Short mmCIF file of C-alpha atoms in Angstrom, two decimals:
data_model
loop_
_atom_site.label_atom_id
_atom_site.label_comp_id
_atom_site.label_asym_id
_atom_site.label_seq_id
_atom_site.Cartn_x
_atom_site.Cartn_y
_atom_site.Cartn_z
CA MET A 1 12.84 5.18 -1.03
CA ALA A 2 12.24 2.07 1.04
CA LEU A 3 15.78 2.10 2.44
CA THR A 4 15.86 5.65 3.82
CA MET A 5 14.98 4.53 7.36
CA LEU A 6 17.06 1.35 7.15
CA ASN A 7 20.20 3.07 5.90
CA GLY A 8 19.98 5.51 8.81
CA LEU A 9 20.32 2.52 11.12
CA LEU A 10 22.71 0.35 9.16
CA ILE A 11 25.47 2.97 8.96
CA LYS A 12 25.60 2.95 12.77
CA ASP A 13 26.70 -0.69 12.78
CA SER A 14 29.87 -1.24 14.80
CA SER A 15 31.36 -2.95 11.73
CA PRO A 16 30.34 -0.47 8.99
CA PRO A 17 30.78 -2.51 5.78
CA VAL A 18 27.52 -4.37 5.18
CA LEU A 19 25.99 -6.47 2.49
CA LEU A 20 22.76 -4.85 1.36
CA HIS A 21 20.94 -6.07 -1.73
CA GLN A 22 17.50 -4.64 -2.39
CA VAL A 23 15.07 -4.36 -5.28
CA SER A 24 12.23 -1.89 -4.83
CA ARG A 25 9.67 -0.28 -7.11
CA ALA A 26 7.53 1.05 -4.25
CA PRO A 27 7.86 2.22 -0.65
CA GLN A 28 7.57 -1.44 0.38
CA LEU A 29 10.60 -3.72 0.16
CA ASP A 30 10.31 -6.19 -2.70
CA SER A 31 13.40 -8.06 -1.60
CA PHE A 32 16.01 -7.45 1.06
CA ASN A 33 19.25 -9.11 2.15
CA TYR A 34 21.40 -7.97 5.06
CA GLN A 35 24.60 -9.16 6.68
CA SER A 36 27.11 -7.14 8.70
CA CYS A 37 30.80 -7.92 8.70
CA PHE A 38 30.46 -9.31 12.22
CA MET A 39 27.69 -11.67 11.09
CA GLN A 40 29.78 -12.71 8.10
CA ASP A 41 32.73 -13.43 10.37
CA VAL A 42 30.58 -15.51 12.73
CA PHE A 43 29.34 -17.63 9.83
CA SER A 44 32.86 -18.13 8.48
CA HIS A 45 33.88 -19.54 11.87
CA PHE A 46 30.83 -21.80 12.37
CA PRO A 47 29.43 -22.75 8.94
CA GLU A 48 28.83 -26.46 9.58
CA ILE A 49 25.21 -26.27 10.79
CA LEU A 50 22.78 -23.61 9.57
CA PHE A 51 19.44 -23.03 11.34
CA ILE A 52 16.76 -21.25 9.26
CA HIS A 53 13.72 -19.62 10.87
CA ARG A 54 10.86 -17.94 8.99
CA THR A 55 8.76 -15.05 10.35
CA TYR A 56 5.64 -13.87 8.50
CA ASN A 57 4.20 -10.37 8.72
CA PRO A 58 0.50 -9.44 8.26
CA ARG A 59 1.02 -8.86 4.51
CA GLY A 60 2.31 -12.39 4.05
CA LYS A 61 5.93 -11.34 3.44
CA VAL A 62 8.43 -13.60 5.13
CA LEU A 63 11.69 -12.81 6.89
CA TYR A 64 14.32 -15.55 6.67
CA THR A 65 16.77 -15.53 9.59
CA PHE A 66 19.88 -17.68 9.32
CA LEU A 67 21.56 -18.70 12.58
CA VAL A 68 24.66 -20.80 13.20
CA ASP A 69 24.19 -23.94 15.27
CA GLY A 70 26.16 -26.87 16.57
CA PRO A 71 28.51 -27.94 19.38
CA ARG A 72 31.21 -25.37 18.59
CA VAL A 73 28.89 -22.37 18.83
CA GLN A 74 29.18 -20.83 22.32
CA LEU A 75 27.78 -17.35 21.66
CA GLU A 76 25.81 -15.59 24.40
CA GLY A 77 22.51 -13.93 23.55
CA PRO A 78 19.73 -15.14 21.22
CA LEU A 79 20.51 -12.94 18.20
CA ALA A 80 24.26 -13.31 18.64
CA ARG A 81 24.01 -16.42 16.44
CA ALA A 82 22.13 -14.62 13.63
CA VAL A 83 24.30 -14.38 10.50
CA TYR A 84 21.88 -13.30 7.76
CA PHE A 85 18.49 -11.64 7.26
CA ALA A 86 16.59 -11.86 3.99
CA ILE A 87 13.14 -11.09 2.58
CA PRO A 88 12.70 -12.82 -0.80
CA ALA A 89 10.61 -11.14 -3.48
CA LYS A 90 8.37 -14.22 -3.56
CA GLU A 91 8.43 -17.35 -1.45
CA ASP A 92 8.70 -19.69 -4.41
CA ALA A 93 11.54 -21.69 -5.90
CA GLU A 94 12.84 -18.75 -7.95
CA GLY A 95 12.67 -16.22 -5.11
CA LEU A 96 14.31 -18.59 -2.65
CA ALA A 97 17.05 -19.49 -5.15
CA GLN A 98 17.87 -15.80 -5.67
CA MET A 99 18.03 -15.23 -1.93
CA LEU A 100 20.35 -18.20 -1.36
CA GLN A 101 22.58 -17.23 -4.29
CA VAL A 102 23.11 -13.77 -2.81
CA PHE A 103 24.01 -15.40 0.51
CA LYS A 104 26.47 -17.76 -1.19
CA LYS A 105 28.05 -14.96 -3.23
CA PHE A 106 29.12 -13.07 -0.11
CA ASN A 107 29.87 -16.12 2.05
CA PRO A 108 32.46 -18.46 0.52
CA ALA A 109 32.20 -20.64 3.63
CA TRP A 110 28.80 -21.88 2.39
CA GLU A 111 30.59 -24.85 0.84
CA ARG A 112 31.37 -26.08 4.36
CA VAL A 113 27.69 -26.26 5.38
CA CYS A 114 26.97 -29.89 6.32
CA THR A 115 23.48 -29.64 7.85
CA ILE A 116 20.56 -27.22 7.41
CA LEU A 117 17.82 -27.23 10.05
CA VAL A 118 14.35 -26.03 8.98
CA ASP A 119 10.76 -26.09 10.20
CA PRO A 120 8.37 -28.92 9.19
CA HIS A 121 6.33 -26.58 6.97
CA PHE A 122 9.33 -25.61 4.85
CA LEU A 123 8.16 -26.55 1.35
CA PRO A 124 11.00 -25.42 -0.97
CA LEU A 125 13.24 -28.27 0.18
CA PRO A 126 14.35 -29.14 -3.41
CA THR A 127 15.64 -25.58 -3.84
CA LEU A 128 17.71 -25.87 -0.68
CA ALA A 129 19.08 -29.21 -1.85
CA MET A 130 19.98 -27.73 -5.22
CA GLU A 131 21.76 -24.68 -3.79
CA PHE A 132 23.51 -26.67 -1.04
CA PRO A 133 24.13 -30.02 -2.78
CA THR A 134 26.49 -31.39 -0.11
CA ALA A 135 24.34 -30.42 2.89
CA GLU A 136 21.72 -32.57 4.61
CA VAL A 137 18.37 -30.84 5.23
CA LEU A 138 16.63 -31.88 8.46
CA PHE A 139 13.68 -30.74 10.54
CA SER A 140 14.94 -28.95 13.64
CA ALA A 141 14.17 -30.23 17.13
CA PHE A 142 13.05 -26.75 18.16
CA HIS A 143 10.51 -26.43 15.36
CA ILE A 144 9.15 -29.93 15.96
CA CYS A 145 8.76 -29.10 19.65
CA LYS A 146 6.86 -25.88 18.86
CA PHE A 147 4.72 -27.73 16.31
CA LEU A 148 3.72 -30.44 18.81
CA GLN A 149 3.15 -27.87 21.56
CA GLY A 150 0.72 -25.97 19.34
CA LYS A 151 -1.08 -29.18 18.40
CA PHE A 152 -1.50 -30.15 22.05
CA TYR A 153 -3.32 -26.89 22.72
CA GLN A 154 -5.51 -27.36 19.64
CA LEU A 155 -6.61 -30.82 20.79
CA SER A 156 -8.54 -29.21 23.70
CA LEU A 157 -7.77 -32.11 26.01
CA GLU A 158 -8.62 -32.06 29.69
CA GLN A 159 -6.15 -29.93 31.60
CA PRO A 160 -4.38 -32.75 33.50
CA MET A 161 -3.83 -34.73 30.30
CA GLU A 162 -2.66 -31.62 28.42
CA ARG A 163 -0.21 -30.94 31.24
CA VAL A 164 1.13 -34.50 31.12
CA LEU A 165 1.76 -34.20 27.36
CA LEU A 166 3.46 -30.81 27.67
CA THR A 167 5.65 -31.96 30.55
CA SER A 168 6.62 -35.15 28.71
CA LEU A 169 7.41 -33.14 25.58
CA GLN A 170 9.65 -30.74 27.49
CA SER A 171 11.44 -33.58 29.28
CA THR A 172 12.00 -35.48 26.04
CA MET A 173 13.32 -32.44 24.18
CA CYS A 174 15.89 -31.90 26.95
CA SER A 175 16.99 -35.53 26.77
CA ALA A 176 16.20 -36.80 23.27
CA THR A 177 17.37 -40.37 23.67
CA ALA A 178 15.84 -43.10 21.55
CA GLY A 179 14.08 -44.53 24.61
CA ASN A 180 12.59 -41.19 25.66
CA LEU A 181 11.40 -40.47 22.13
CA ARG A 182 9.80 -43.91 21.91
CA ARG A 183 8.03 -43.37 25.24
CA LEU A 184 6.67 -40.01 24.08
CA TYR A 185 5.51 -41.64 20.85
CA THR A 186 3.67 -44.33 22.86
CA LEU A 187 2.15 -41.71 25.16
CA LEU A 188 0.78 -39.79 22.17
CA SER A 189 -0.63 -42.97 20.65
CA ASN A 190 -2.49 -43.75 23.89
CA CYS A 191 -3.66 -40.25 24.86
CA VAL A 192 -4.55 -38.57 21.56
CA PRO A 193 -7.83 -39.50 19.85
CA PRO A 194 -7.02 -41.80 16.90
CA ALA A 195 -8.74 -39.49 14.43
CA ARG A 196 -6.47 -36.60 15.47
CA LEU A 197 -3.25 -38.56 15.80
CA PRO A 198 -2.13 -38.14 12.13
CA GLU A 199 -2.12 -34.35 12.61
CA LEU A 200 0.75 -34.67 15.06
CA HIS A 201 3.13 -36.48 12.66
CA SER A 202 4.39 -38.44 15.65
CA HIS A 203 6.55 -40.56 13.32
CA TRP A 204 9.06 -37.69 13.40
CA LEU A 205 9.89 -38.80 16.94
CA LEU A 206 11.15 -42.11 15.58
CA ASN A 207 13.35 -40.55 12.87
CA ASP A 208 16.69 -40.92 14.60
CA ARG A 209 18.52 -38.80 12.03
CA ILE A 210 16.58 -35.72 13.16
CA TRP A 211 17.56 -36.19 16.79
CA LEU A 212 21.22 -37.00 16.21
CA ALA A 213 21.69 -33.32 15.30
CA HIS A 214 20.38 -32.38 18.76
CA ARG A 215 21.24 -35.30 21.05
CA TRP A 216 24.82 -34.19 21.78
CA ARG A 217 23.52 -31.52 24.17
CA SER A 218 23.22 -32.22 27.89
CA ARG A 219 19.91 -31.59 29.65
CA ALA A 220 21.09 -28.17 30.87
CA GLU A 221 22.47 -27.26 27.43
CA SER A 222 19.21 -28.34 25.78
CA ARG A 223 17.19 -26.19 28.16
CA ARG A 224 19.35 -23.14 27.44
CA TYR A 225 19.23 -23.87 23.72
CA PHE A 226 15.41 -23.97 23.60
CA GLN A 227 15.12 -20.89 25.80
CA SER A 228 17.52 -18.95 23.57
CA LEU A 229 15.64 -19.88 20.40
CA GLU A 230 12.31 -19.09 22.09
CA VAL A 231 13.52 -15.57 22.89
CA THR A 232 14.98 -15.16 19.39
CA THR A 233 11.78 -16.15 17.60
CA ARG A 234 9.66 -13.96 19.91
CA ILE A 235 11.86 -10.95 19.19
CA LEU A 236 11.62 -11.55 15.44
CA SER A 237 7.86 -11.97 15.67
CA GLN A 238 7.41 -8.83 17.77
CA PHE A 239 9.37 -6.50 15.51
CA PHE A 240 8.70 -7.99 12.06
CA GLY A 241 5.71 -10.28 12.48
CA THR A 242 3.30 -7.63 13.82
CA THR A 243 4.10 -4.81 11.35
CA PRO A 244 2.52 -4.72 7.86
CA SER A 245 5.41 -2.58 6.57
CA GLU A 246 8.57 -4.59 5.95
CA LYS A 247 10.83 -1.54 6.19
CA GLN A 248 9.35 -0.48 9.54
CA GLY A 249 9.62 -4.04 10.84
CA MET A 250 13.27 -4.34 9.84
CA ALA A 251 14.04 -0.84 11.15
CA SER A 252 12.55 -1.77 14.53
CA LEU A 253 14.54 -4.99 14.60
CA PHE A 254 17.84 -3.26 13.76
CA ARG A 255 17.12 -0.54 16.31
CA TYR A 256 16.59 -3.21 18.95
CA MET A 257 19.86 -4.93 17.98
CA GLN A 258 21.73 -1.64 18.28
CA GLN A 259 20.22 -0.89 21.68
CA ASN A 260 20.94 -4.42 22.91
CA PRO A 261 24.38 -5.30 21.54
CA GLY A 262 24.72 -8.06 24.12
CA ASP A 263 21.21 -9.11 23.20
CA LYS A 264 20.10 -9.75 26.78
CA ALA A 265 16.36 -9.37 26.21
CA SER A 266 14.59 -8.39 29.41
CA PHE A 267 11.33 -6.86 28.27
CA ASN A 268 7.85 -8.33 28.12
CA VAL A 269 6.68 -9.77 24.84
CA GLY A 270 2.92 -9.84 24.40
CA LEU A 271 1.25 -13.00 23.11
CA SER A 272 -2.09 -13.61 21.59
CA PRO A 273 -4.05 -16.70 22.70
CA GLN A 274 -2.19 -19.98 22.56
CA ASN A 275 -4.00 -21.19 19.48
CA ASN A 276 -1.87 -19.09 17.18
CA HIS A 277 1.03 -18.06 19.43
CA SER A 278 1.57 -14.80 17.54
CA PRO A 279 2.87 -11.83 19.53
CA SER A 280 0.93 -8.64 19.94
CA ASP A 281 2.31 -5.25 19.04
CA ALA A 282 3.16 -4.34 22.61
CA SER A 283 6.33 -2.27 22.89
CA PRO A 284 9.08 -2.97 25.45
CA ASP A 285 8.52 -1.40 28.84
CA SER A 286 11.04 1.16 30.05
CA PRO A 287 13.31 -0.05 32.89
CA LYS A 288 12.19 2.82 35.14
CA THR A 289 8.52 1.88 34.78
CA GLU A 290 9.29 -1.79 35.42
CA GLN A 291 11.23 -0.96 38.58
CA LEU A 292 8.36 1.18 39.88
CA VAL A 293 5.82 -1.60 39.27
CA GLU A 294 8.05 -4.21 40.91
CA ALA A 295 8.61 -1.96 43.94
CA ARG A 296 4.85 -1.53 44.37
CA ILE A 297 4.33 -5.28 44.17
CA GLN A 298 7.00 -5.83 46.82
CA HIS A 299 5.34 -3.25 49.07
CA SER A 300 1.92 -4.89 48.66
CA LEU A 301 3.39 -8.33 49.47
CA ASN A 302 5.04 -7.05 52.64
CA ALA A 303 1.90 -5.18 53.70
CA ILE A 304 -0.63 -7.98 53.14
CA CYS A 305 1.21 -11.28 53.67
CA THR A 306 2.81 -12.80 56.72
CA GLY A 307 6.60 -12.55 56.84
CA PRO A 308 7.28 -16.13 55.68
CA ALA A 309 4.65 -15.87 52.93
CA ALA A 310 6.11 -12.60 51.67
CA GLN A 311 9.56 -14.19 51.64
CA LEU A 312 8.35 -17.07 49.48
CA CYS A 313 6.54 -14.75 47.06
CA LEU A 314 9.47 -12.34 46.83
CA GLY A 315 11.58 -15.30 45.76
CA GLU A 316 9.12 -15.93 42.95
CA LEU A 317 9.16 -12.23 42.03
CA ALA A 318 12.96 -12.35 41.82
CA VAL A 319 12.64 -15.05 39.16
CA VAL A 320 10.19 -12.85 37.23
CA GLN A 321 12.56 -9.88 37.40
CA LYS A 322 15.45 -11.89 35.98
CA SER A 323 13.41 -13.67 33.30
CA MET A 324 11.55 -12.88 30.14
CA HIS A 325 7.86 -13.56 30.64
CA LEU A 326 5.38 -14.12 27.85
CA ILE A 327 1.75 -13.27 28.48
CA GLY A 328 -1.29 -14.29 26.43
CA CYS A 329 -4.81 -13.11 27.23
CA GLY A 330 -7.78 -15.44 26.85
CA SER A 331 -11.46 -14.80 27.45
CA GLU A 332 -11.38 -15.94 31.08
CA LYS A 333 -7.78 -16.89 31.83
CA MET A 334 -4.29 -15.60 31.11
CA ASN A 335 -1.49 -17.89 29.91
CA ILE A 336 1.84 -17.05 31.56
CA GLN A 337 5.16 -18.54 30.44
CA ILE A 338 8.51 -17.61 32.02
CA LEU A 339 10.51 -19.56 29.47
CA GLU A 340 9.47 -22.81 31.11
CA ASP A 341 6.26 -24.83 31.13
CA THR A 342 3.17 -22.84 30.18
CA HIS A 343 0.71 -22.38 33.05
CA LYS A 344 -2.85 -21.07 33.26
CA VAL A 345 -3.64 -18.23 35.65
CA GLN A 346 -7.12 -17.56 37.04
CA PRO A 347 -6.99 -13.83 37.91
CA GLN A 348 -10.34 -13.67 39.71
CA PRO A 349 -9.95 -13.74 43.53
CA PRO A 350 -8.61 -15.83 45.00
CA ALA A 351 -6.04 -15.89 42.21
CA SER A 352 -4.81 -19.35 41.25
CA CYS A 353 -2.34 -20.91 38.85
CA SER A 354 -1.76 -24.40 37.53
CA CYS A 355 1.93 -24.36 38.53
CA TYR A 356 3.36 -26.51 41.32
CA PHE A 357 4.26 -23.59 43.63
CA ASN A 358 0.72 -22.17 43.68
CA GLN A 359 -0.91 -25.58 43.96
CA ALA A 360 1.34 -26.58 46.87
CA PHE A 361 1.41 -23.32 48.89
CA HIS A 362 -1.67 -21.46 47.57
CA LEU A 363 0.46 -18.32 47.35
CA PRO A 364 0.95 -15.87 44.45
CA CYS A 365 3.51 -17.56 42.20
CA ARG A 366 5.79 -16.03 39.59
CA HIS A 367 3.07 -16.37 36.96
CA ILE A 368 0.48 -14.48 39.03
CA LEU A 369 3.11 -11.85 39.86
CA ALA A 370 3.98 -11.55 36.16
CA MET A 371 0.27 -10.96 35.45
CA LEU A 372 0.15 -8.22 38.12
CA SER A 373 3.30 -6.64 36.68
CA ALA A 374 1.88 -6.66 33.16
CA ARG A 375 -1.40 -5.13 34.32
CA ARG A 376 0.32 -2.50 36.51
CA GLN A 377 -1.54 -3.90 39.52
CA VAL A 378 -0.57 -4.87 43.05
CA LEU A 379 -1.52 -7.75 45.30
CA GLN A 380 -4.96 -7.48 46.94
CA PRO A 381 -5.97 -9.20 50.22
CA ASP A 382 -8.67 -11.30 48.52
CA MET A 383 -6.13 -12.80 46.11
CA LEU A 384 -4.69 -15.24 48.66
CA PRO A 385 -6.14 -17.52 51.36
CA ALA A 386 -6.82 -16.03 54.79
CA GLN A 387 -4.24 -18.16 56.59
CA TRP A 388 -1.45 -16.41 54.66
CA THR A 389 -2.58 -12.84 55.40
CA ALA A 390 -0.86 -10.78 58.08
CA SER A 391 -4.15 -10.22 59.89
CA CYS A 392 -4.67 -13.97 60.34
CA ALA A 393 -1.07 -14.97 60.86
CA THR A 394 -0.47 -18.42 62.29
CA SER A 395 2.72 -20.09 63.38
CA LEU A 396 4.08 -20.98 59.98
CA ASP A 397 7.72 -20.11 60.60
CA SER A 398 8.55 -23.65 61.72
CA ILE A 399 7.18 -25.02 58.47
CA LEU A 400 8.99 -22.59 56.21
CA SER A 401 12.26 -22.73 58.15
CA SER A 402 12.43 -26.50 57.94
CA THR A 403 15.15 -28.08 55.85
CA TRP A 404 14.16 -28.26 52.17
CA SER A 405 15.59 -31.21 50.34
CA GLU A 406 15.38 -32.50 46.79
CA THR A 407 13.73 -35.68 48.10
CA LEU A 408 10.97 -33.67 49.79
CA ASP A 409 10.48 -31.60 46.65
CA LYS A 410 10.10 -34.77 44.57
CA HIS A 411 7.71 -36.27 47.11
CA LEU A 412 5.45 -33.21 47.06
CA ALA A 413 5.49 -33.09 43.28
CA VAL A 414 4.56 -36.78 43.00
CA THR A 415 1.85 -36.41 45.66
CA LEU A 416 0.28 -33.50 43.79
CA LEU A 417 0.36 -35.37 40.51
CA THR A 418 -1.10 -38.50 42.12
CA GLU A 419 -4.02 -36.53 43.55
CA GLU A 420 -4.74 -34.96 40.17
CA VAL A 421 -4.66 -38.32 38.38
CA GLY A 422 -6.89 -39.85 41.06
CA GLN A 423 -9.47 -37.07 40.70
CA LEU A 424 -9.40 -37.44 36.93
CA LEU A 425 -9.94 -41.20 37.02
CA GLN A 426 -12.84 -40.89 39.46
CA HIS A 427 -14.87 -38.67 37.17
CA CYS A 428 -14.37 -40.30 33.77
CA SER A 429 -16.44 -42.93 31.98
CA LYS A 430 -15.71 -46.65 32.25
CA GLU A 431 -14.22 -46.76 28.75
CA GLU A 432 -12.06 -43.72 29.43
CA PHE A 433 -10.99 -45.22 32.75
CA GLU A 434 -9.88 -48.45 31.07
CA ARG A 435 -7.88 -46.54 28.45
CA ARG A 436 -6.14 -44.30 30.97
CA TYR A 437 -5.54 -47.16 33.41
CA SER A 438 -3.92 -49.09 30.57
CA THR A 439 -1.60 -46.14 29.93
CA LEU A 440 -0.63 -45.99 33.61
CA ARG A 441 -0.13 -49.75 33.62
CA GLU A 442 2.32 -49.51 30.71
CA LEU A 443 4.22 -46.67 32.39
CA ALA A 444 4.46 -48.59 35.67
CA ASP A 445 5.63 -51.76 33.91
CA SER A 446 8.31 -49.91 31.94
CA TRP A 447 9.58 -47.85 34.91
CA ILE A 448 9.29 -50.22 37.89
CA GLY A 449 8.51 -53.77 36.91
CA PRO A 450 5.83 -56.24 35.79
CA TYR A 451 2.31 -56.38 37.16
CA GLU A 452 3.12 -59.15 39.65
CA GLN A 453 5.49 -56.79 41.47
CA VAL A 454 3.70 -53.49 41.13
CA GLN A 455 0.11 -52.83 42.21
CA LEU A 456 -1.43 -49.56 41.05
#
């Protein structure tokens, strides 16, 4: 009964023979295992490193997704690396052992698995070790990054400090050298209240064995790797994590995979507030509707802004159109993430965002434009400063047509950050000032030189 909808989708697979093991005494799936011949072939070619991600639905059932990982894997598309889906009857040692035994039965290459990457909350580690006796089980860099990111939001730190931690985390994950990890560890020790520090498990940053499995990637490769996994986990959460029915969740996921064989996800995924980071049940927007909304936004930009301002904003909109943007609604602000740093948008006029582009130019950035696109709205005159409106146009062409260099970009970024730090230090207590000054002193000493040479 529970497989009627699933079988209707599975038989349409481009490689018809599939592994399908299911035990059901009710319309709900008690257990479920799926692997197409293509997925089996991918695993047989890249079995050395196995990445396991878990997705929970509202009933507490969990979907295990196995993905191949490692230097040899050069597959395009987030779900292109998925090689196995499974829902165990129970998430205990017995249920997990049965699931892994089914996987091993149909995948002789399991004996070549050397490393298994899991999330920090993965409790049945002994079962994994028993079923894969020659493999090393490690926490994955991606899951540690998501864990720390969630903890930073829960700490409710002041916005500048939260931004510093998030930026440092992103930079370290893209270049996980021992020195960078040690600096992030020191930053956490200095910035996080001592009573809350144990919650972060910052000692993971000093476990070099974890990061050896990730360190081989270049900065660009690391960025693409995290972006790909971010999209993958959001897709899994949208289709399985928001549906109480396991069969409907899996049917939606398989339908998406059939409709996106190249797996180039380009739709909006709704997010709940950052505290839990769980997607909403929003469905993908149709391409025709998205094109209409984007055309209206372009028209409103051209009608309201000066020519140079519209050109800058249209460049930001182009990034939105080519990216996947994740939107979470709070009580007063919206959190917008275009697979990069998370930024906070203040939608009330004049609209503002915490990103560098909006802070530097005071123009609608890609995050504000993503908010307008999601709300089916267009730009209004009161959403940007008067000097940028067509009715109050000033001679800004010379500024915007000037040569833009990487040095200038760095200078503006540093200037903005310096102003924010200065404002923060002016309005904190003496004790807080001493603590934060000490942190800056350590950073200056480690980057530039000792106190005798560097005056803050």
